[in-house]
Amino acid sequence: MSIAAIVNGITALAFACAGLANLFNVGDVEANFRRWGYPRGWRLLTAGLELAGAASLLLPSTRLVALVGLALLILAVFVTLLKGRERFPHFIPPIGFFAMILADAALQQLAWGV
């Protein structure tokens, strides 16, 4: 098994866990979404995007689209946190997720020989 496959699996697992946390409202994330001005249930849309992205990462034919889509999702998280004037600790998880996306994309390019 290659390092690219391992990083891809870790990235997919991380997004699947985040999606499940949103889906099941772990830690009352719904309250955070409402505080940031999103309509009720917006966390469910986010959960669906995270879970779909995680699943798509596992398929070579959809991996690139998943990486781009998940990167856009994390950029939206950064915008939300900036607009919400959140403190730095709130930025640590999305920084980690974005780093995983970048590492995954870089390793995929190496594996593809680009």
PDB file of N, CA, C and O in Angstrom, residues 45-111:
ATOM      1  N   LEU A  45     -26.961  19.680   5.421  1.00  0.00           N
ATOM      2  CA  LEU A  45     -26.368  19.872   4.096  1.00  0.00           C
ATOM      3  C   LEU A  45     -24.855  19.703   4.182  1.00  0.00           C
ATOM      4  O   LEU A  45     -24.243  19.011   3.364  1.00  0.00           O
ATOM      5  N   THR A  46     -24.262  20.317   5.201  1.00  0.00           N
ATOM      6  CA  THR A  46     -22.824  20.199   5.397  1.00  0.00           C
ATOM      7  C   THR A  46     -22.428  18.739   5.632  1.00  0.00           C
ATOM      8  O   THR A  46     -21.448  18.251   5.064  1.00  0.00           O
ATOM      9  N   ALA A  47     -23.193  18.048   6.451  1.00  0.00           N
ATOM     10  CA  ALA A  47     -22.927  16.630   6.711  1.00  0.00           C
ATOM     11  C   ALA A  47     -22.984  15.824   5.421  1.00  0.00           C
ATOM     12  O   ALA A  47     -22.118  14.981   5.162  1.00  0.00           O
ATOM     13  N   GLY A  48     -23.987  16.086   4.605  1.00  0.00           N
ATOM     14  CA  GLY A  48     -24.115  15.369   3.330  1.00  0.00           C
ATOM     15  C   GLY A  48     -22.939  15.626   2.406  1.00  0.00           C
ATOM     16  O   GLY A  48     -22.430  14.699   1.764  1.00  0.00           O
ATOM     17  N   LEU A  49     -22.485  16.877   2.353  1.00  0.00           N
ATOM     18  CA  LEU A  49     -21.333  17.203   1.504  1.00  0.00           C
ATOM     19  C   LEU A  49     -20.063  16.525   2.015  1.00  0.00           C
ATOM     20  O   LEU A  49     -19.262  16.012   1.226  1.00  0.00           O
ATOM     21  N   GLU A  50     -19.884  16.517   3.337  1.00  0.00           N
ATOM     22  CA  GLU A  50     -18.702  15.869   3.910  1.00  0.00           C
ATOM     23  C   GLU A  50     -18.724  14.361   3.671  1.00  0.00           C
ATOM     24  O   GLU A  50     -17.700  13.767   3.304  1.00  0.00           O
ATOM     25  N   LEU A  51     -19.873  13.745   3.868  1.00  0.00           N
ATOM     26  CA  LEU A  51     -19.977  12.295   3.673  1.00  0.00           C
ATOM     27  C   LEU A  51     -19.828  11.918   2.200  1.00  0.00           C
ATOM     28  O   LEU A  51     -19.153  10.935   1.869  1.00  0.00           O
ATOM     29  N   ALA A  52     -20.439  12.697   1.321  1.00  0.00           N
ATOM     30  CA  ALA A  52     -20.300  12.434  -0.115  1.00  0.00           C
ATOM     31  C   ALA A  52     -18.854  12.630  -0.564  1.00  0.00           C
ATOM     32  O   ALA A  52     -18.321  11.844  -1.362  1.00  0.00           O
ATOM     33  N   GLY A  53     -18.218  13.669  -0.038  1.00  0.00           N
ATOM     34  CA  GLY A  53     -16.814  13.911  -0.364  1.00  0.00           C
ATOM     35  C   GLY A  53     -15.925  12.786   0.119  1.00  0.00           C
ATOM     36  O   GLY A  53     -15.017  12.347  -0.590  1.00  0.00           O
ATOM     37  N   ALA A  54     -16.181  12.312   1.341  1.00  0.00           N
ATOM     38  CA  ALA A  54     -15.390  11.210   1.898  1.00  0.00           C
ATOM     39  C   ALA A  54     -15.522   9.962   1.035  1.00  0.00           C
ATOM     40  O   ALA A  54     -14.527   9.304   0.713  1.00  0.00           O
ATOM     41  N   ALA A  55     -16.746   9.638   0.639  1.00  0.00           N
ATOM     42  CA  ALA A  55     -16.971   8.458  -0.203  1.00  0.00           C
ATOM     43  C   ALA A  55     -16.314   8.637  -1.572  1.00  0.00           C
ATOM     44  O   ALA A  55     -15.712   7.701  -2.111  1.00  0.00           O
ATOM     45  N   SER A  56     -16.411   9.839  -2.121  1.00  0.00           N
ATOM     46  CA  SER A  56     -15.848  10.106  -3.447  1.00  0.00           C
ATOM     47  C   SER A  56     -14.322  10.069  -3.452  1.00  0.00           C
ATOM     48  O   SER A  56     -13.713   9.790  -4.481  1.00  0.00           O
ATOM     49  N   LEU A  57     -13.722  10.356  -2.302  1.00  0.00           N
ATOM     50  CA  LEU A  57     -12.256  10.268  -2.213  1.00  0.00           C
ATOM     51  C   LEU A  57     -11.764   8.836  -2.432  1.00  0.00           C
ATOM     52  O   LEU A  57     -10.647   8.627  -2.892  1.00  0.00           O
ATOM     53  N   LEU A  58     -12.586   7.886  -2.102  1.00  0.00           N
ATOM     54  CA  LEU A  58     -12.174   6.484  -2.174  1.00  0.00           C
ATOM     55  C   LEU A  58     -12.228   5.912  -3.581  1.00  0.00           C
ATOM     56  O   LEU A  58     -11.690   4.833  -3.831  1.00  0.00           O
ATOM     57  N   LEU A  59     -12.860   6.616  -4.491  1.00  0.00           N
ATOM     58  CA  LEU A  59     -12.972   6.153  -5.882  1.00  0.00           C
ATOM     59  C   LEU A  59     -12.006   6.939  -6.764  1.00  0.00           C
ATOM     60  O   LEU A  59     -12.103   8.164  -6.842  1.00  0.00           O
ATOM     61  N   PRO A  60     -11.084   6.270  -7.423  1.00  0.00           N
ATOM     62  CA  PRO A  60     -10.120   6.993  -8.259  1.00  0.00           C
ATOM     63  C   PRO A  60     -10.772   7.901  -9.305  1.00  0.00           C
ATOM     64  O   PRO A  60     -10.258   8.977  -9.597  1.00  0.00           O
ATOM     65  N   SER A  61     -11.908   7.493  -9.834  1.00  0.00           N
ATOM     66  CA  SER A  61     -12.558   8.285 -10.884  1.00  0.00           C
ATOM     67  C   SER A  61     -13.173   9.586 -10.372  1.00  0.00           C
ATOM     68  O   SER A  61     -13.400  10.503 -11.159  1.00  0.00           O
ATOM     69  N   THR A  62     -13.438   9.681  -9.069  1.00  0.00           N
ATOM     70  CA  THR A  62     -14.058  10.894  -8.514  1.00  0.00           C
ATOM     71  C   THR A  62     -13.160  11.612  -7.508  1.00  0.00           C
ATOM     72  O   THR A  62     -13.566  12.611  -6.930  1.00  0.00           O
ATOM     73  N   ARG A  63     -11.962  11.105  -7.316  1.00  0.00           N
ATOM     74  CA  ARG A  63     -11.064  11.651  -6.284  1.00  0.00           C
ATOM     75  C   ARG A  63     -10.742  13.126  -6.503  1.00  0.00           C
ATOM     76  O   ARG A  63     -10.792  13.929  -5.569  1.00  0.00           O
ATOM     77  N   LEU A  64     -10.409  13.512  -7.724  1.00  0.00           N
ATOM     78  CA  LEU A  64     -10.045  14.905  -7.993  1.00  0.00           C
ATOM     79  C   LEU A  64     -11.222  15.844  -7.721  1.00  0.00           C
ATOM     80  O   LEU A  64     -11.054  16.890  -7.083  1.00  0.00           O
ATOM     81  N   VAL A  65     -12.405  15.459  -8.158  1.00  0.00           N
ATOM     82  CA  VAL A  65     -13.599  16.281  -7.911  1.00  0.00           C
ATOM     83  C   VAL A  65     -13.849  16.387  -6.410  1.00  0.00           C
ATOM     84  O   VAL A  65     -14.191  17.458  -5.899  1.00  0.00           O
ATOM     85  N   ALA A  66     -13.658  15.287  -5.690  1.00  0.00           N
ATOM     86  CA  ALA A  66     -13.857  15.293  -4.237  1.00  0.00           C
ATOM     87  C   ALA A  66     -12.865  16.225  -3.557  1.00  0.00           C
ATOM     88  O   ALA A  66     -13.242  16.988  -2.660  1.00  0.00           O
ATOM     89  N   LEU A  67     -11.610  16.180  -3.967  1.00  0.00           N
ATOM     90  CA  LEU A  67     -10.603  17.055  -3.365  1.00  0.00           C
ATOM     91  C   LEU A  67     -10.939  18.529  -3.592  1.00  0.00           C
ATOM     92  O   LEU A  67     -10.849  19.341  -2.670  1.00  0.00           O
ATOM     93  N   VAL A  68     -11.363  18.861  -4.791  1.00  0.00           N
ATOM     94  CA  VAL A  68     -11.727  20.249  -5.101  1.00  0.00           C
ATOM     95  C   VAL A  68     -12.965  20.655  -4.298  1.00  0.00           C
ATOM     96  O   VAL A  68     -13.004  21.726  -3.682  1.00  0.00           O
ATOM     97  N   GLY A  69     -13.981  19.797  -4.284  1.00  0.00           N
ATOM     98  CA  GLY A  69     -15.207  20.110  -3.553  1.00  0.00           C
ATOM     99  C   GLY A  69     -14.973  20.262  -2.063  1.00  0.00           C
ATOM    100  O   GLY A  69     -15.488  21.197  -1.438  1.00  0.00           O
ATOM    101  N   LEU A  70     -14.179  19.378  -1.484  1.00  0.00           N
ATOM    102  CA  LEU A  70     -13.894  19.469  -0.057  1.00  0.00           C
ATOM    103  C   LEU A  70     -13.036  20.685   0.261  1.00  0.00           C
ATOM    104  O   LEU A  70     -13.216  21.320   1.315  1.00  0.00           O
ATOM    105  N   ALA A  71     -12.132  21.054  -0.636  1.00  0.00           N
ATOM    106  CA  ALA A  71     -11.338  22.272  -0.435  1.00  0.00           C
ATOM    107  C   ALA A  71     -12.247  23.501  -0.432  1.00  0.00           C
ATOM    108  O   ALA A  71     -12.092  24.397   0.405  1.00  0.00           O
ATOM    109  N   LEU A  72     -13.212  23.529  -1.333  1.00  0.00           N
ATOM    110  CA  LEU A  72     -14.166  24.649  -1.359  1.00  0.00           C
ATOM    111  C   LEU A  72     -15.004  24.682  -0.080  1.00  0.00           C
ATOM    112  O   LEU A  72     -15.300  25.758   0.450  1.00  0.00           O
ATOM    113  N   LEU A  73     -15.390  23.510   0.398  1.00  0.00           N
ATOM    114  CA  LEU A  73     -16.148  23.437   1.647  1.00  0.00           C
ATOM    115  C   LEU A  73     -15.331  23.998   2.805  1.00  0.00           C
ATOM    116  O   LEU A  73     -15.840  24.784   3.617  1.00  0.00           O
ATOM    117  N   ILE A  74     -14.065  23.637   2.897  1.00  0.00           N
ATOM    118  CA  ILE A  74     -13.216  24.137   3.974  1.00  0.00           C
ATOM    119  C   ILE A  74     -12.979  25.635   3.821  1.00  0.00           C
ATOM    120  O   ILE A  74     -12.939  26.373   4.821  1.00  0.00           O
ATOM    121  N   LEU A  75     -12.862  26.124   2.608  1.00  0.00           N
ATOM    122  CA  LEU A  75     -12.737  27.578   2.415  1.00  0.00           C
ATOM    123  C   LEU A  75     -13.987  28.293   2.910  1.00  0.00           C
ATOM    124  O   LEU A  75     -13.899  29.367   3.515  1.00  0.00           O
ATOM    125  N   ALA A  76     -15.156  27.698   2.692  1.00  0.00           N
ATOM    126  CA  ALA A  76     -16.400  28.276   3.217  1.00  0.00           C
ATOM    127  C   ALA A  76     -16.390  28.278   4.746  1.00  0.00           C
ATOM    128  O   ALA A  76     -16.903  29.206   5.376  1.00  0.00           O
ATOM    129  N   VAL A  77     -15.795  27.258   5.342  1.00  0.00           N
ATOM    130  CA  VAL A  77     -15.659  27.211   6.801  1.00  0.00           C
ATOM    131  C   VAL A  77     -14.803  28.374   7.273  1.00  0.00           C
ATOM    132  O   VAL A  77     -15.148  29.068   8.241  1.00  0.00           O
ATOM    133  N   PHE A  78     -13.679  28.617   6.598  1.00  0.00           N
ATOM    134  CA  PHE A  78     -12.814  29.738   6.979  1.00  0.00           C
ATOM    135  C   PHE A  78     -13.558  31.069   6.888  1.00  0.00           C
ATOM    136  O   PHE A  78     -13.454  31.903   7.786  1.00  0.00           O
ATOM    137  N   VAL A  79     -14.305  31.265   5.809  1.00  0.00           N
ATOM    138  CA  VAL A  79     -15.080  32.505   5.651  1.00  0.00           C
ATOM    139  C   VAL A  79     -16.089  32.637   6.786  1.00  0.00           C
ATOM    140  O   VAL A  79     -16.242  33.711   7.380  1.00  0.00           O
ATOM    141  N   THR A  80     -16.775  31.551   7.102  1.00  0.00           N
ATOM    142  CA  THR A  80     -17.760  31.564   8.190  1.00  0.00           C
ATOM    143  C   THR A  80     -17.104  31.935   9.512  1.00  0.00           C
ATOM    144  O   THR A  80     -17.629  32.774  10.266  1.00  0.00           O
ATOM    145  N   LEU A  81     -15.975  31.339   9.804  1.00  0.00           N
ATOM    146  CA  LEU A  81     -15.292  31.612  11.066  1.00  0.00           C
ATOM    147  C   LEU A  81     -14.767  33.042  11.124  1.00  0.00           C
ATOM    148  O   LEU A  81     -14.826  33.688  12.183  1.00  0.00           O
ATOM    149  N   LEU A  82     -14.288  33.550  10.001  1.00  0.00           N
ATOM    150  CA  LEU A  82     -13.828  34.939   9.968  1.00  0.00           C
ATOM    151  C   LEU A  82     -14.985  35.911  10.160  1.00  0.00           C
ATOM    152  O   LEU A  82     -14.883  36.869  10.929  1.00  0.00           O
ATOM    153  N   LYS A  83     -16.082  35.666   9.448  1.00  0.00           N
ATOM    154  CA  LYS A  83     -17.256  36.533   9.590  1.00  0.00           C
ATOM    155  C   LYS A  83     -17.844  36.463  10.999  1.00  0.00           C
ATOM    156  O   LYS A  83     -18.355  37.450  11.504  1.00  0.00           O
ATOM    157  N   GLY A  84     -17.760  35.279  11.613  1.00  0.00           N
ATOM    158  CA  GLY A  84     -18.265  35.097  12.967  1.00  0.00           C
ATOM    159  C   GLY A  84     -17.296  35.572  14.035  1.00  0.00           C
ATOM    160  O   GLY A  84     -17.596  35.482  15.227  1.00  0.00           O
ATOM    161  N   ARG A  85     -16.144  36.069  13.613  1.00  0.00           N
ATOM    162  CA  ARG A  85     -15.109  36.572  14.530  1.00  0.00           C
ATOM    163  C   ARG A  85     -14.753  35.560  15.613  1.00  0.00           C
ATOM    164  O   ARG A  85     -14.648  35.886  16.784  1.00  0.00           O
ATOM    165  N   GLU A  86     -14.597  34.321  15.153  1.00  0.00           N
ATOM    166  CA  GLU A  86     -14.252  33.252  16.088  1.00  0.00           C
ATOM    167  C   GLU A  86     -12.789  33.362  16.516  1.00  0.00           C
ATOM    168  O   GLU A  86     -11.965  33.888  15.782  1.00  0.00           O
ATOM    169  N   ARG A  87     -12.509  32.838  17.686  1.00  0.00           N
ATOM    170  CA  ARG A  87     -11.141  32.837  18.190  1.00  0.00           C
ATOM    171  C   ARG A  87     -10.320  31.780  17.460  1.00  0.00           C
ATOM    172  O   ARG A  87     -10.861  30.867  16.847  1.00  0.00           O
ATOM    173  N   PHE A  88      -8.991  31.891  17.607  1.00  0.00           N
ATOM    174  CA  PHE A  88      -8.078  31.020  16.877  1.00  0.00           C
ATOM    175  C   PHE A  88      -8.336  29.529  17.079  1.00  0.00           C
ATOM    176  O   PHE A  88      -8.234  28.765  16.107  1.00  0.00           O
ATOM    177  N   PRO A  89      -8.659  29.064  18.288  1.00  0.00           N
ATOM    178  CA  PRO A  89      -8.870  27.608  18.439  1.00  0.00           C
ATOM    179  C   PRO A  89      -9.927  27.030  17.490  1.00  0.00           C
ATOM    180  O   PRO A  89      -9.833  25.870  17.104  1.00  0.00           O
ATOM    181  N   HIS A  90     -10.908  27.830  17.069  1.00  0.00           N
ATOM    182  CA  HIS A  90     -11.909  27.353  16.114  1.00  0.00           C
ATOM    183  C   HIS A  90     -11.309  27.106  14.727  1.00  0.00           C
ATOM    184  O   HIS A  90     -11.890  26.382  13.921  1.00  0.00           O
ATOM    185  N   PHE A  91     -10.170  27.744  14.445  1.00  0.00           N
ATOM    186  CA  PHE A  91      -9.544  27.609  13.135  1.00  0.00           C
ATOM    187  C   PHE A  91      -8.651  26.375  13.030  1.00  0.00           C
ATOM    188  O   PHE A  91      -8.290  25.972  11.930  1.00  0.00           O
ATOM    189  N   ILE A  92      -8.289  25.785  14.151  1.00  0.00           N
ATOM    190  CA  ILE A  92      -7.349  24.657  14.122  1.00  0.00           C
ATOM    191  C   ILE A  92      -7.896  23.456  13.349  1.00  0.00           C
ATOM    192  O   ILE A  92      -7.200  22.921  12.469  1.00  0.00           O
ATOM    193  N   PRO A  93      -9.138  23.001  13.610  1.00  0.00           N
ATOM    194  CA  PRO A  93      -9.636  21.859  12.822  1.00  0.00           C
ATOM    195  C   PRO A  93      -9.679  22.116  11.307  1.00  0.00           C
ATOM    196  O   PRO A  93      -9.178  21.286  10.543  1.00  0.00           O
ATOM    197  N   PRO A  94     -10.227  23.261  10.840  1.00  0.00           N
ATOM    198  CA  PRO A  94     -10.236  23.435   9.387  1.00  0.00           C
ATOM    199  C   PRO A  94      -8.832  23.569   8.787  1.00  0.00           C
ATOM    200  O   PRO A  94      -8.611  23.163   7.651  1.00  0.00           O
ATOM    201  N   ILE A  95      -7.884  24.100   9.565  1.00  0.00           N
ATOM    202  CA  ILE A  95      -6.501  24.147   9.074  1.00  0.00           C
ATOM    203  C   ILE A  95      -5.998  22.718   8.877  1.00  0.00           C
ATOM    204  O   ILE A  95      -5.362  22.398   7.862  1.00  0.00           O
ATOM    205  N   GLY A  96      -6.295  21.844   9.829  1.00  0.00           N
ATOM    206  CA  GLY A  96      -5.895  20.441   9.714  1.00  0.00           C
ATOM    207  C   GLY A  96      -6.548  19.760   8.528  1.00  0.00           C
ATOM    208  O   GLY A  96      -5.881  19.022   7.787  1.00  0.00           O
ATOM    209  N   PHE A  97      -7.835  20.001   8.339  1.00  0.00           N
ATOM    210  CA  PHE A  97      -8.544  19.401   7.204  1.00  0.00           C
ATOM    211  C   PHE A  97      -7.972  19.905   5.878  1.00  0.00           C
ATOM    212  O   PHE A  97      -7.797  19.135   4.935  1.00  0.00           O
ATOM    213  N   PHE A  98      -7.682  21.206   5.813  1.00  0.00           N
ATOM    214  CA  PHE A  98      -7.130  21.765   4.579  1.00  0.00           C
ATOM    215  C   PHE A  98      -5.741  21.194   4.310  1.00  0.00           C
ATOM    216  O   PHE A  98      -5.403  20.893   3.155  1.00  0.00           O
ATOM    217  N   ALA A  99      -4.953  21.012   5.359  1.00  0.00           N
ATOM    218  CA  ALA A  99      -3.628  20.408   5.200  1.00  0.00           C
ATOM    219  C   ALA A  99      -3.745  18.977   4.674  1.00  0.00           C
ATOM    220  O   ALA A  99      -2.948  18.560   3.814  1.00  0.00           O
ATOM    221  N   MET A 100      -4.729  18.226   5.181  1.00  0.00           N
ATOM    222  CA  MET A 100      -4.933  16.864   4.678  1.00  0.00           C
ATOM    223  C   MET A 100      -5.302  16.871   3.202  1.00  0.00           C
ATOM    224  O   MET A 100      -4.818  16.040   2.417  1.00  0.00           O
ATOM    225  N   ILE A 101      -6.157  17.808   2.808  1.00  0.00           N
ATOM    226  CA  ILE A 101      -6.558  17.916   1.398  1.00  0.00           C
ATOM    227  C   ILE A 101      -5.337  18.218   0.535  1.00  0.00           C
ATOM    228  O   ILE A 101      -5.141  17.601  -0.518  1.00  0.00           O
ATOM    229  N   LEU A 102      -4.523  19.183   0.967  1.00  0.00           N
ATOM    230  CA  LEU A 102      -3.337  19.547   0.190  1.00  0.00           C
ATOM    231  C   LEU A 102      -2.354  18.383   0.089  1.00  0.00           C
ATOM    232  O   LEU A 102      -1.800  18.122  -0.984  1.00  0.00           O
ATOM    233  N   ALA A 103      -2.130  17.688   1.204  1.00  0.00           N
ATOM    234  CA  ALA A 103      -1.221  16.535   1.194  1.00  0.00           C
ATOM    235  C   ALA A 103      -1.768  15.445   0.283  1.00  0.00           C
ATOM    236  O   ALA A 103      -1.016  14.850  -0.515  1.00  0.00           O
ATOM    237  N   ASP A 104      -3.057  15.185   0.383  1.00  0.00           N
ATOM    238  CA  ASP A 104      -3.683  14.162  -0.458  1.00  0.00           C
ATOM    239  C   ASP A 104      -3.536  14.528  -1.927  1.00  0.00           C
ATOM    240  O   ASP A 104      -3.137  13.697  -2.762  1.00  0.00           O
ATOM    241  N   ALA A 105      -3.825  15.779  -2.268  1.00  0.00           N
ATOM    242  CA  ALA A 105      -3.736  16.217  -3.664  1.00  0.00           C
ATOM    243  C   ALA A 105      -2.300  16.123  -4.173  1.00  0.00           C
ATOM    244  O   ALA A 105      -2.061  15.658  -5.299  1.00  0.00           O
ATOM    245  N   ALA A 106      -1.338  16.538  -3.355  1.00  0.00           N
ATOM    246  CA  ALA A 106       0.066  16.474  -3.770  1.00  0.00           C
ATOM    247  C   ALA A 106       0.501  15.034  -4.002  1.00  0.00           C
ATOM    248  O   ALA A 106       1.170  14.729  -4.999  1.00  0.00           O
ATOM    249  N   LEU A 107       0.118  14.155  -3.100  1.00  0.00           N
ATOM    250  CA  LEU A 107       0.502  12.749  -3.255  1.00  0.00           C
ATOM    251  C   LEU A 107      -0.210  12.096  -4.436  1.00  0.00           C
ATOM    252  O   LEU A 107       0.361  11.224  -5.105  1.00  0.00           O
ATOM    253  N   GLN A 108      -1.428  12.517  -4.712  1.00  0.00           N
ATOM    254  CA  GLN A 108      -2.149  11.981  -5.873  1.00  0.00           C
ATOM    255  C   GLN A 108      -1.435  12.405  -7.152  1.00  0.00           C
ATOM    256  O   GLN A 108      -1.310  11.606  -8.082  1.00  0.00           O
ATOM    257  N   GLN A 109      -0.966  13.654  -7.186  1.00  0.00           N
ATOM    258  CA  GLN A 109      -0.244  14.124  -8.376  1.00  0.00           C
ATOM    259  C   GLN A 109       1.029  13.318  -8.574  1.00  0.00           C
ATOM    260  O   GLN A 109       1.365  12.948  -9.696  1.00  0.00           O
ATOM    261  N   LEU A 110       1.732  13.030  -7.492  1.00  0.00           N
ATOM    262  CA  LEU A 110       2.950  12.225  -7.603  1.00  0.00           C
ATOM    263  C   LEU A 110       2.617  10.815  -8.088  1.00  0.00           C
ATOM    264  O   LEU A 110       3.324  10.251  -8.922  1.00  0.00           O
ATOM    265  N   ALA A 111       1.514  10.263  -7.568  1.00  0.00           N
ATOM    266  CA  ALA A 111       1.118   8.913  -7.975  1.00  0.00           C
ATOM    267  C   ALA A 111       0.707   8.878  -9.443  1.00  0.00           C
ATOM    268  O   ALA A 111       0.907   7.870 -10.122  1.00  0.00           O
TER     269      ALA A 111
END
